[in-house]
Short mmCIF file of C-alpha atoms and ligand atoms in Angstrom, two decimals:
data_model
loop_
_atom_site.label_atom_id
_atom_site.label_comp_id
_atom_site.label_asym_id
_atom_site.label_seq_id
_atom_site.Cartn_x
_atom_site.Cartn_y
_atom_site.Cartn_z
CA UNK C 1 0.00 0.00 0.00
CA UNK C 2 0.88 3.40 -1.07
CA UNK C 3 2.06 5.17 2.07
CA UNK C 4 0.12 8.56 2.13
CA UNK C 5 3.31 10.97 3.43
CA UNK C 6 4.59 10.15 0.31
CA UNK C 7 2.34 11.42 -2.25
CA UNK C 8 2.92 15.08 -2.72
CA UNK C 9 -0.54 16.80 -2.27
CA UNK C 10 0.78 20.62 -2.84
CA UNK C 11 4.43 20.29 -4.24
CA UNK C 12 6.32 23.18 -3.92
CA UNK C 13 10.10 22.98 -5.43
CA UNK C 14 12.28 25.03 -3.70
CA UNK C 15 15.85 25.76 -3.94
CA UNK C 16 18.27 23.06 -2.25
CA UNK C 17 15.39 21.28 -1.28
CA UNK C 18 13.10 18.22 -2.15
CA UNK C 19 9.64 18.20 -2.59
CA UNK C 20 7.54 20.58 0.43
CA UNK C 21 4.35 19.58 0.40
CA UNK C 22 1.14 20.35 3.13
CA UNK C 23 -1.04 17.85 4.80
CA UNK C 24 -4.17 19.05 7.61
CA UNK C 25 -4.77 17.23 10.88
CA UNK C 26 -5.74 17.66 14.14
CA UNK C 27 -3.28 18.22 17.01
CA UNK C 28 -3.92 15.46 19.47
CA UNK C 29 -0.85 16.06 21.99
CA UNK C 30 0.75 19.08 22.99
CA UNK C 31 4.74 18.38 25.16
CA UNK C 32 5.94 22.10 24.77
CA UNK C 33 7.91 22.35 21.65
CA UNK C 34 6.09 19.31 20.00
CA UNK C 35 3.26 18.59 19.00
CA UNK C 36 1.54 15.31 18.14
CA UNK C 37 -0.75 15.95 14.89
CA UNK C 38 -3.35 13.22 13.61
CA UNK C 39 -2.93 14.21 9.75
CA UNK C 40 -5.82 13.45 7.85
CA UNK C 41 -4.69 10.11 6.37
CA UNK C 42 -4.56 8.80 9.84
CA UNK C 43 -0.79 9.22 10.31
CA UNK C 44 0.16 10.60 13.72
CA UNK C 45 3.76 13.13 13.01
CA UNK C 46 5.56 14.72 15.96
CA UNK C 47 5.56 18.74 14.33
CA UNK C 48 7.25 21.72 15.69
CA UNK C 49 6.12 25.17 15.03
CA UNK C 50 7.62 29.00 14.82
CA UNK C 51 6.59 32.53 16.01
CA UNK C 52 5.06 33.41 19.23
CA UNK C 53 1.27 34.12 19.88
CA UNK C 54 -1.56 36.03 21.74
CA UNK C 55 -4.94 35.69 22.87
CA UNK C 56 -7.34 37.77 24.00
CA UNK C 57 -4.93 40.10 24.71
CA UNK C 58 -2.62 37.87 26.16
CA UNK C 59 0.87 36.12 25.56
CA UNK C 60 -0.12 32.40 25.54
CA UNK C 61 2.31 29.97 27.15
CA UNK C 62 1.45 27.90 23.90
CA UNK C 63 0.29 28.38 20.44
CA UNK C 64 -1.62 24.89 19.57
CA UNK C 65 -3.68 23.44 22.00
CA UNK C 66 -5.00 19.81 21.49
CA UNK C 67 -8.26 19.92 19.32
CA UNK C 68 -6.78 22.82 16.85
CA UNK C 69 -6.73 21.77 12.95
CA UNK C 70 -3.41 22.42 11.51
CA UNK C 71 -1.98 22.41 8.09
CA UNK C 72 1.46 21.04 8.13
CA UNK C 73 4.51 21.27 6.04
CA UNK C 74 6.84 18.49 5.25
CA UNK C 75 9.67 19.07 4.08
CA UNK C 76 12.66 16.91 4.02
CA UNK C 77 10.59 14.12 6.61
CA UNK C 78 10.63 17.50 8.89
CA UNK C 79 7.27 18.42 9.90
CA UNK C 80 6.31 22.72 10.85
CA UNK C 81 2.82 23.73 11.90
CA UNK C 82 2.44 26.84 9.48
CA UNK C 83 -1.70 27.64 10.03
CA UNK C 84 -4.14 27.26 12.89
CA UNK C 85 -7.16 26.57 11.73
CA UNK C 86 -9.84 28.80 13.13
CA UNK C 87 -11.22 27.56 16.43
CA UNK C 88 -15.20 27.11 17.28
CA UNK C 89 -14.03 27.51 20.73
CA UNK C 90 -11.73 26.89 23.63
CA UNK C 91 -10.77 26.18 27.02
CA UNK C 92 -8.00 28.11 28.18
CA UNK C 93 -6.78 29.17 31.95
CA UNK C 94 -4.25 31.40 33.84
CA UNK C 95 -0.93 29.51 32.93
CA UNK C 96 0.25 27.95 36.41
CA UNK C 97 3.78 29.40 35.90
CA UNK C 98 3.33 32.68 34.58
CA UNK C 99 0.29 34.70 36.43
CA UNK C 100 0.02 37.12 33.29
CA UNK C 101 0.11 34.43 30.70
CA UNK C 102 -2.40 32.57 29.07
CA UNK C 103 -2.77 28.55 28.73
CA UNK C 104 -4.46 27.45 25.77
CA UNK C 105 -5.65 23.70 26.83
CA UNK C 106 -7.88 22.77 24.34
CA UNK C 107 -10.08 23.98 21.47
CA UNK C 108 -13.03 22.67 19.42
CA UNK C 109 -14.45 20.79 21.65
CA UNK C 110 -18.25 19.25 22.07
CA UNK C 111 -18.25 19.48 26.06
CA UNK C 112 -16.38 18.88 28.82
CA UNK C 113 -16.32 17.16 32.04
CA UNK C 114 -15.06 18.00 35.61
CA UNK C 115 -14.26 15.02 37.60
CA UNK C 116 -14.43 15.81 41.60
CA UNK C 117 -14.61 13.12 44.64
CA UNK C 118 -15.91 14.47 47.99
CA UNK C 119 -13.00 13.15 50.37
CA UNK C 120 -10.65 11.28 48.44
CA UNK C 121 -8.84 13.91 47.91
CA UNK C 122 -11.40 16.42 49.31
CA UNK C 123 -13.31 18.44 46.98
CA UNK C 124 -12.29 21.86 46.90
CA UNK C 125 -14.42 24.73 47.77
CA UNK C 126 -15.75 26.28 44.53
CA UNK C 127 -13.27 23.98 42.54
CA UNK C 128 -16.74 23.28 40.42
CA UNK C 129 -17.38 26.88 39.56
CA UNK C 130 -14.22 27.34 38.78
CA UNK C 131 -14.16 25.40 36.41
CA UNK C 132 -16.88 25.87 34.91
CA UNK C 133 -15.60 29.55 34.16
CA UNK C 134 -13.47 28.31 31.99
CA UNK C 135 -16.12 26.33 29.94
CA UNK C 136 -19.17 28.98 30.47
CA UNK C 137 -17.90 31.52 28.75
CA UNK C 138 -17.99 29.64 25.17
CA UNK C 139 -21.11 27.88 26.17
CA UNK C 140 -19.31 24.48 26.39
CA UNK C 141 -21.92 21.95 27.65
CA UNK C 142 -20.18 20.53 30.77
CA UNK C 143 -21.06 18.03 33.02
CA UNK C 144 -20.40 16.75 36.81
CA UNK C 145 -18.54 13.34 37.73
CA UNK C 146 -18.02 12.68 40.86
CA UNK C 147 -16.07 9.63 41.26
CA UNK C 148 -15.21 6.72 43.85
CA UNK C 149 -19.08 6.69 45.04
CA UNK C 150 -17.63 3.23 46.33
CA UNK C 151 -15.28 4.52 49.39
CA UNK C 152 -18.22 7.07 50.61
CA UNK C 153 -19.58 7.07 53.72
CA UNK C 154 -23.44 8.25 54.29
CA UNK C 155 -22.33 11.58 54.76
CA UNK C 156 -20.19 11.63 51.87
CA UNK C 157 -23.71 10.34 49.91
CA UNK C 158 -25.42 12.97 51.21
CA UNK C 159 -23.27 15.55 50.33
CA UNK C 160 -22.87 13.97 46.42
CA UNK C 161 -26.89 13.92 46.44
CA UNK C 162 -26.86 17.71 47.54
CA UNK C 163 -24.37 18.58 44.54
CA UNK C 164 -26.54 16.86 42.02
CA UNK C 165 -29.60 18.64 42.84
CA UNK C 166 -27.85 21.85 42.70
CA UNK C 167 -25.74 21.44 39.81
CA UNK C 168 -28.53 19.60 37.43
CA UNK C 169 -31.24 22.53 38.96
CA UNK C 170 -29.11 25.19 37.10
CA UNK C 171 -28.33 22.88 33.66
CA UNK C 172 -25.43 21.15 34.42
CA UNK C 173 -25.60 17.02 34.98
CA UNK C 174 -24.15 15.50 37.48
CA UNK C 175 -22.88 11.47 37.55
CA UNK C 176 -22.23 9.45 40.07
CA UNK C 177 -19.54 6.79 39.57
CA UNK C 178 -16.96 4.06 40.42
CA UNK C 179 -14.43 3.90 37.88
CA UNK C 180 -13.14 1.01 39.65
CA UNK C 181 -16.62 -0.72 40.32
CA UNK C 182 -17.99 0.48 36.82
CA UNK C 183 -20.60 2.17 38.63
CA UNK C 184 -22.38 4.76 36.39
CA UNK C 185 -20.15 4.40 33.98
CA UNK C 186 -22.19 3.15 31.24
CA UNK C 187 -24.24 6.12 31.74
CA UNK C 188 -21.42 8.31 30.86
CA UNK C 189 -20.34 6.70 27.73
CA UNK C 190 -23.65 7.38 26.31
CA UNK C 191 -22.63 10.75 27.22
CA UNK C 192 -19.05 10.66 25.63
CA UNK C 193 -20.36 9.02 22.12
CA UNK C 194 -19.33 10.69 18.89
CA UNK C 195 -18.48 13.84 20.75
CA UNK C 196 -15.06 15.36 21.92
CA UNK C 197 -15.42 15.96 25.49
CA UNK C 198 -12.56 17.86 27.91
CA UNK C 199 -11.98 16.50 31.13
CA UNK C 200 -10.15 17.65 33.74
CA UNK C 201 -10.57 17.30 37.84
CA UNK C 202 -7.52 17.69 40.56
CA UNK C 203 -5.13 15.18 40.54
CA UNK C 204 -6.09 11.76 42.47
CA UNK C 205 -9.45 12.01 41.41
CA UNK C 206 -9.31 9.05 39.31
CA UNK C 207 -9.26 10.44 36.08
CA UNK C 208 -6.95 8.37 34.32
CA UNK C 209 -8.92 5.03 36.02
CA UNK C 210 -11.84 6.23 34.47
CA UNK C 211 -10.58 6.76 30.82
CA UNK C 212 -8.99 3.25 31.55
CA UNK C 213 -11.97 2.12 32.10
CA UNK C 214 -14.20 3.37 29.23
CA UNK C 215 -11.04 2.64 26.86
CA UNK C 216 -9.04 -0.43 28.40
CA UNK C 217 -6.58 -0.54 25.42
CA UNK C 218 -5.31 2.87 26.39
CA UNK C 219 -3.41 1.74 29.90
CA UNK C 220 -3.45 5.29 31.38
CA UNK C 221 -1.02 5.12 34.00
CA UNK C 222 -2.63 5.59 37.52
CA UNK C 223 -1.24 6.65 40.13
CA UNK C 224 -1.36 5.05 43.63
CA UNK C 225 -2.78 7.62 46.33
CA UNK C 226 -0.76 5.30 48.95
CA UNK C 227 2.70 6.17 48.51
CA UNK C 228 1.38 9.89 47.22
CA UNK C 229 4.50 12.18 48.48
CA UNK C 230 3.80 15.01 46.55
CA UNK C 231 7.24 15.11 46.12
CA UNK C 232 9.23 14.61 42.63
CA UNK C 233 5.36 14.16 41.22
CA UNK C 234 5.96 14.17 37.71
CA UNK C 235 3.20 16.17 36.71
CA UNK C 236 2.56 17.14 33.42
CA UNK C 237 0.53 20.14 32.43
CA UNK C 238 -0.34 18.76 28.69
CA UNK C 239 -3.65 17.62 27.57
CA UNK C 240 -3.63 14.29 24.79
CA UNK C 241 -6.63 13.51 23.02
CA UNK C 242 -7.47 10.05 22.63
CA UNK C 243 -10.18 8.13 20.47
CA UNK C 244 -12.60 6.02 21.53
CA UNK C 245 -13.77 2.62 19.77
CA UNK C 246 -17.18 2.91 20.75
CA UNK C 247 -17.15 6.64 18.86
CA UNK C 248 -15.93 10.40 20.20
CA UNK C 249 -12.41 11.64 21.56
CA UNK C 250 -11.36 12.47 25.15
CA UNK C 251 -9.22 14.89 25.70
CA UNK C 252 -7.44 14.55 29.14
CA UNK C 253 -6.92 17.59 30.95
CA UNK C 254 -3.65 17.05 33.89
CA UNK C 255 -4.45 17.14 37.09
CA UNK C 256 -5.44 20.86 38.02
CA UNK C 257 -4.30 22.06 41.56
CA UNK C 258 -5.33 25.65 41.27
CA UNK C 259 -7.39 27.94 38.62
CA UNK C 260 -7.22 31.41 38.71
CA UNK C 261 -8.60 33.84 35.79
CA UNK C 262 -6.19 36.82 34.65
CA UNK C 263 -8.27 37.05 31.47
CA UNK C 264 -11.64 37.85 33.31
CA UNK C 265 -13.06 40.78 34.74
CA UNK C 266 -15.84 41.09 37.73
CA UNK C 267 -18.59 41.37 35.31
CA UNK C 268 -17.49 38.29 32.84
CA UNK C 269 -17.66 36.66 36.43
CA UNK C 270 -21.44 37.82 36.48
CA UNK C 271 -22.23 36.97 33.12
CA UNK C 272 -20.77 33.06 33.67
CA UNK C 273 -22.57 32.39 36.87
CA UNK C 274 -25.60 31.31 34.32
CA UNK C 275 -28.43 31.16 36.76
CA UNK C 276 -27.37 34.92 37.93
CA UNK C 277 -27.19 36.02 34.80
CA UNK C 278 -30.43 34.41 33.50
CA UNK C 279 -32.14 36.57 36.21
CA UNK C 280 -29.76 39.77 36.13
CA UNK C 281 -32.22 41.29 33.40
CA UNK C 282 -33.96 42.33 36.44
CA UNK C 283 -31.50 43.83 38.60
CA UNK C 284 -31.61 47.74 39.15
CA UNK C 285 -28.30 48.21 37.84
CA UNK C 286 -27.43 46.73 34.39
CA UNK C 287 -23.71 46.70 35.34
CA UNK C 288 -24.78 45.16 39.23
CA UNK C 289 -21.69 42.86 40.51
CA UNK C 290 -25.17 41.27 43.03
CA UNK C 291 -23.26 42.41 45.76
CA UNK C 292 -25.07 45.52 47.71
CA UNK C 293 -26.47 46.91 45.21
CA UNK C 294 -29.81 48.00 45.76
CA UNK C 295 -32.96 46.33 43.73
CA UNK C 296 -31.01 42.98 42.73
CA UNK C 297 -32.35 40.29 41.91
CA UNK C 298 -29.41 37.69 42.31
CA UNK C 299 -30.10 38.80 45.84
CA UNK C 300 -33.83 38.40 45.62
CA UNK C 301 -33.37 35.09 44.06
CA UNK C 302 -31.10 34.09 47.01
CA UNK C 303 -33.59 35.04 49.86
CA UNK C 304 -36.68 33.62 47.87
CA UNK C 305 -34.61 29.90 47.34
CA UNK C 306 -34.79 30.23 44.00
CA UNK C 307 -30.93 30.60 43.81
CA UNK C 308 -28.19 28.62 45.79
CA UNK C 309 -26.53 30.03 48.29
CA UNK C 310 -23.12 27.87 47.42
CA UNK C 311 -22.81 28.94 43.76
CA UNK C 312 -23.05 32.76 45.63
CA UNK C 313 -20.34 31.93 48.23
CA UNK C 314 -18.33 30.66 45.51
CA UNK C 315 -19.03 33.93 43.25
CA UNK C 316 -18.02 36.30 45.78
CA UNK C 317 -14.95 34.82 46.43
CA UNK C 318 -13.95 34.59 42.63
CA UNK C 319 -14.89 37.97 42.44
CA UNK C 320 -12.45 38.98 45.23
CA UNK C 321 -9.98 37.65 43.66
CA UNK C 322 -10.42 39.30 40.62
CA UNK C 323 -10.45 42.58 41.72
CA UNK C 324 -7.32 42.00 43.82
CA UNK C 325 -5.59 40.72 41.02
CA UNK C 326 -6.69 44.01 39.15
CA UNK C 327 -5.86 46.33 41.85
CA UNK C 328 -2.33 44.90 42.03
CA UNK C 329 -1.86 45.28 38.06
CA UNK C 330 -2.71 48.41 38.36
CA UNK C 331 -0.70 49.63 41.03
CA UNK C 332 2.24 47.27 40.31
CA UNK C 333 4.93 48.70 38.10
CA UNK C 334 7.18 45.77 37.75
P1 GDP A 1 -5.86 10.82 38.25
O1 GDP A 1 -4.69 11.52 38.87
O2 GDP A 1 -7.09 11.63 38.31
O3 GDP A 1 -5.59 10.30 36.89
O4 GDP A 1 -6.15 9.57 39.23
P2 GDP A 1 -5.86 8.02 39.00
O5 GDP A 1 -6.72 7.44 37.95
O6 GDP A 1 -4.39 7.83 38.87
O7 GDP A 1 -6.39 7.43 40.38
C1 GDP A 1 -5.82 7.75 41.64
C2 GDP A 1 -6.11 6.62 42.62
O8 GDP A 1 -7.51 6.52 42.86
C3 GDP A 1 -5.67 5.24 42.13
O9 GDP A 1 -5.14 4.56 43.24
C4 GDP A 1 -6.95 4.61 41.65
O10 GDP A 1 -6.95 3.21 41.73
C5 GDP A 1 -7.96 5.19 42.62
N1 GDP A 1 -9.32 5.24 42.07
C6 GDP A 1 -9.70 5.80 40.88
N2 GDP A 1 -11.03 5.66 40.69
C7 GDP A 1 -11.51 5.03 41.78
C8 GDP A 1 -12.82 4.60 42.20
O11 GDP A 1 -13.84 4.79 41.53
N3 GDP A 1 -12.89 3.98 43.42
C9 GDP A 1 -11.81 3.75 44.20
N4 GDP A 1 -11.98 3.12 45.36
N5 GDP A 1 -10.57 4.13 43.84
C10 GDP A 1 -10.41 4.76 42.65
ZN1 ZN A 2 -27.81 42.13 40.88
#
C-alpha cells in the first residue's frame, strides 16, 4: 500500500530542497515544543512550530492546544505547523507558571467534564465553579462526575446527592460513579459518544482510572494515592486527546491544583454564573456585581430559594480575587 506521506498533495520545489508539500490534521498532543498531529490520512507526526502568539490580549504559554486543525509542512521528513485553523471555541486558563500568561488547553471541543470526589482527595471549595468559568464563557456543555461513590460514607452520599440537585437545577448534569466498580459508567459513555469531550478534575481524582476504564486498550497510567508524596510528582501540564472505539475523543486535561482567571473581569464573572445572569435582566443596575447593590435580583433570588446560596459563596470569592488581582496590576509597576 501506497504510504500517504509520500504522495505530494501541494508540491512546492524550492531551492536546495526536495519536494515541500502540506497535509491538515488535528493536534492530538501538545509536550511544549512538540506537538503530536493526527494528519488526515490517519498518520500521527511529531511537528514543531515558529513565532510566538496572543490571545485575547494575552501572551499564551502555547500556540496549539489539542483539538486545533493544523496544516502542516513536510519538508525533508521535517514536519512545521504553518496555520491554525480557526477555532469554534476553547478552554483556556491562567498559565500555572506565569500569572500574566495565558494557557491554551484545548479547542473545538463538544463538552467537557469535571471530575471531583468528595474526600478522596477532598473536593475543593468552589473547585466546580471554577471550572466551569473556563467552559461557560464559550457555552461548552459541561457536566459533573463525581467519582469513587464506592469509598463514601453516608455523609459523603449525602453531600454527592446535595451537589446533584444543585448542579442539574441550574443545567449542568451531574454522575455518580466508580471507575473502579464500573458504577455509572455506562451512563457516561452514552454521554461521551461521537463527541469530543474535555476532562479535567484535581489530581487523584481518578481520572486516568476512568478513561482506563471506558477505553481499556489505552493503559493510562494511575497513580497510587498510597505512597502519594507530593514530592518529585511528575506532573505534566499537557492535555492528549485520545479516540474512543465505541465513537468520540477524550481529551485529558492534567491534574489541576489551582485555577485562577487573569483574562476575566468582575462582570465576565457575572455573566458566567448562568443562573445569575439568567435573572440579572432584572437587577436595578445593568452593570450590578449582586453584591449591595440596591434592587437585585441575584439577591432576591437568594432570599426567595430560587438561587443557591453555594454557587453565591463561591461567586463572591472569585470575584475577590479578581479585583485584587486588578488592583495589584494596576498599582504594580514591575
Ligand atoms: P488521576 O490523577 O485523576 O488520573 O487519578 P488516577 O486514575 O491515577 O487514580 C488515583 C487513585 O484513585 C488510584 O489509586 C486509583 O486506583 C484510585 N481510584 C480511581 N477511581 C476510583 C474509584 O472509583 N474507586 C476507588 N476506590 N478508587 C479509585
Ligand atoms: Zn444584581
Amino acid at each position: 500500500m501506497l504510504n500517504l506521506l509520500l504522495v505530494p498533495r501541494r508540491a512546492v520545489i524550492r531551492p536546495n530542497s526536495i519536494f515541500v508539500y502540506m497535509q491538515e490534521g488535528t493536534v492530538i498532543k501538545t509536550t511544549g515544543s512538540w506537538y503530536d498531529v493526527r494528519l488526515d490520512s490517519g498518520e500521527i507526526l511529531p511537528c514543531r512550530m515558529k513565532g510566538k502568539f496572543r490571545l485575547e490580549g494575552k501572551s499564551l504559554t502555547n500556540p496549539v492546544a489539542v483539538g486545533d486543525r493544523v496544516r502542516v509542512e513536510i519538508e525533508d521528513g521535517d514536519a512545521m505547523i504553518k496555520e491554525i485553523g480557526s477555532r469554534s471555541n476553547y478552554v483556556i486558563r491562567q498559565s500555572p507558571r506565569k500569572k500574566h500568561d495565558l494557557h491554551l488547553i484545548a479547542s473545538n471541543i463538544d463538552q467537557a467534564m469535571v471530575m471531583v470526589t468528595i474526600n478522596y482527595p477532598q473536593l475543593k471549595q468552589g473547585f466546580i465553579d471554577r471550572f466551569l468559568l473556563m467552559t461557560e464563557p464559550h457555552d461548552i456543555p459541561a457536566h459533573v462526575i463525581v467519582n469513587k461513590v464506592d469509598l463514601y460514607n453516608d455523609q459523603d452520599i449525602e453531600i454527592a446527592e446535595g451537589l446533584k440537585f444543585i448542579y442539574e437545577h441550574i443545567g449542568y448534569p451531574v454522575h455518580l460513579v466508580s471507575s473502579t466498580e464500573g458504577t455509572g459508567i455506562e451512563a457516561v459513555r452514552d454521554v461521551l459518544k461521537d463527541k469530543t469531550t474535555l476532562i479535567g478534575g484535581q489530581s487523584g481524582v481518578g481520572k486516568s482510572t476512568f478513561i482506563n476504564a471506558l477505553q481499556p486498550h489505552l493503559e493510562l497510567k494511575t497513580t497510587d494515592l498510597s505512597d502519594y508524596s507530593g514530592k518529585g510528582q511528575h506532573t505534566t501540564t499537557f492535555a492528549e486527546m485520545f479516540e474512543l472505539d465505541f465513537g468520540g475523543f477524550i481529551i485529558d486535561m492534567p491534574g489541576i491544583k489551582t485555577l485562577s482567571f487573569n483574562n476575566l473581569e468582575p462582570m465576565d464573572v457575572a455573566h458566567n454564573f448562568r443562573e445569575f445572569f439568567a435573572v440579572s435582566e432584572n437587577c436595578k443596575y445593568p452593570d450590578c456585581l449582586h453584591r449591595n447593590e440596591p434592587g437585585c435580583a441575584v439577591k432576591e433570588g437568594l432570599e426567595s430559594g430560587a438561587l443557591f446560596e453555594l454557587r453565591y459563596m463561591n461567586y463572591l470569592k472569585i470575584l475577590e480575587e479578581i479585583e485584587e488581582q486588578n488592583y495589584w496590576e494596576r498599582h504594580s509597576h514591575f
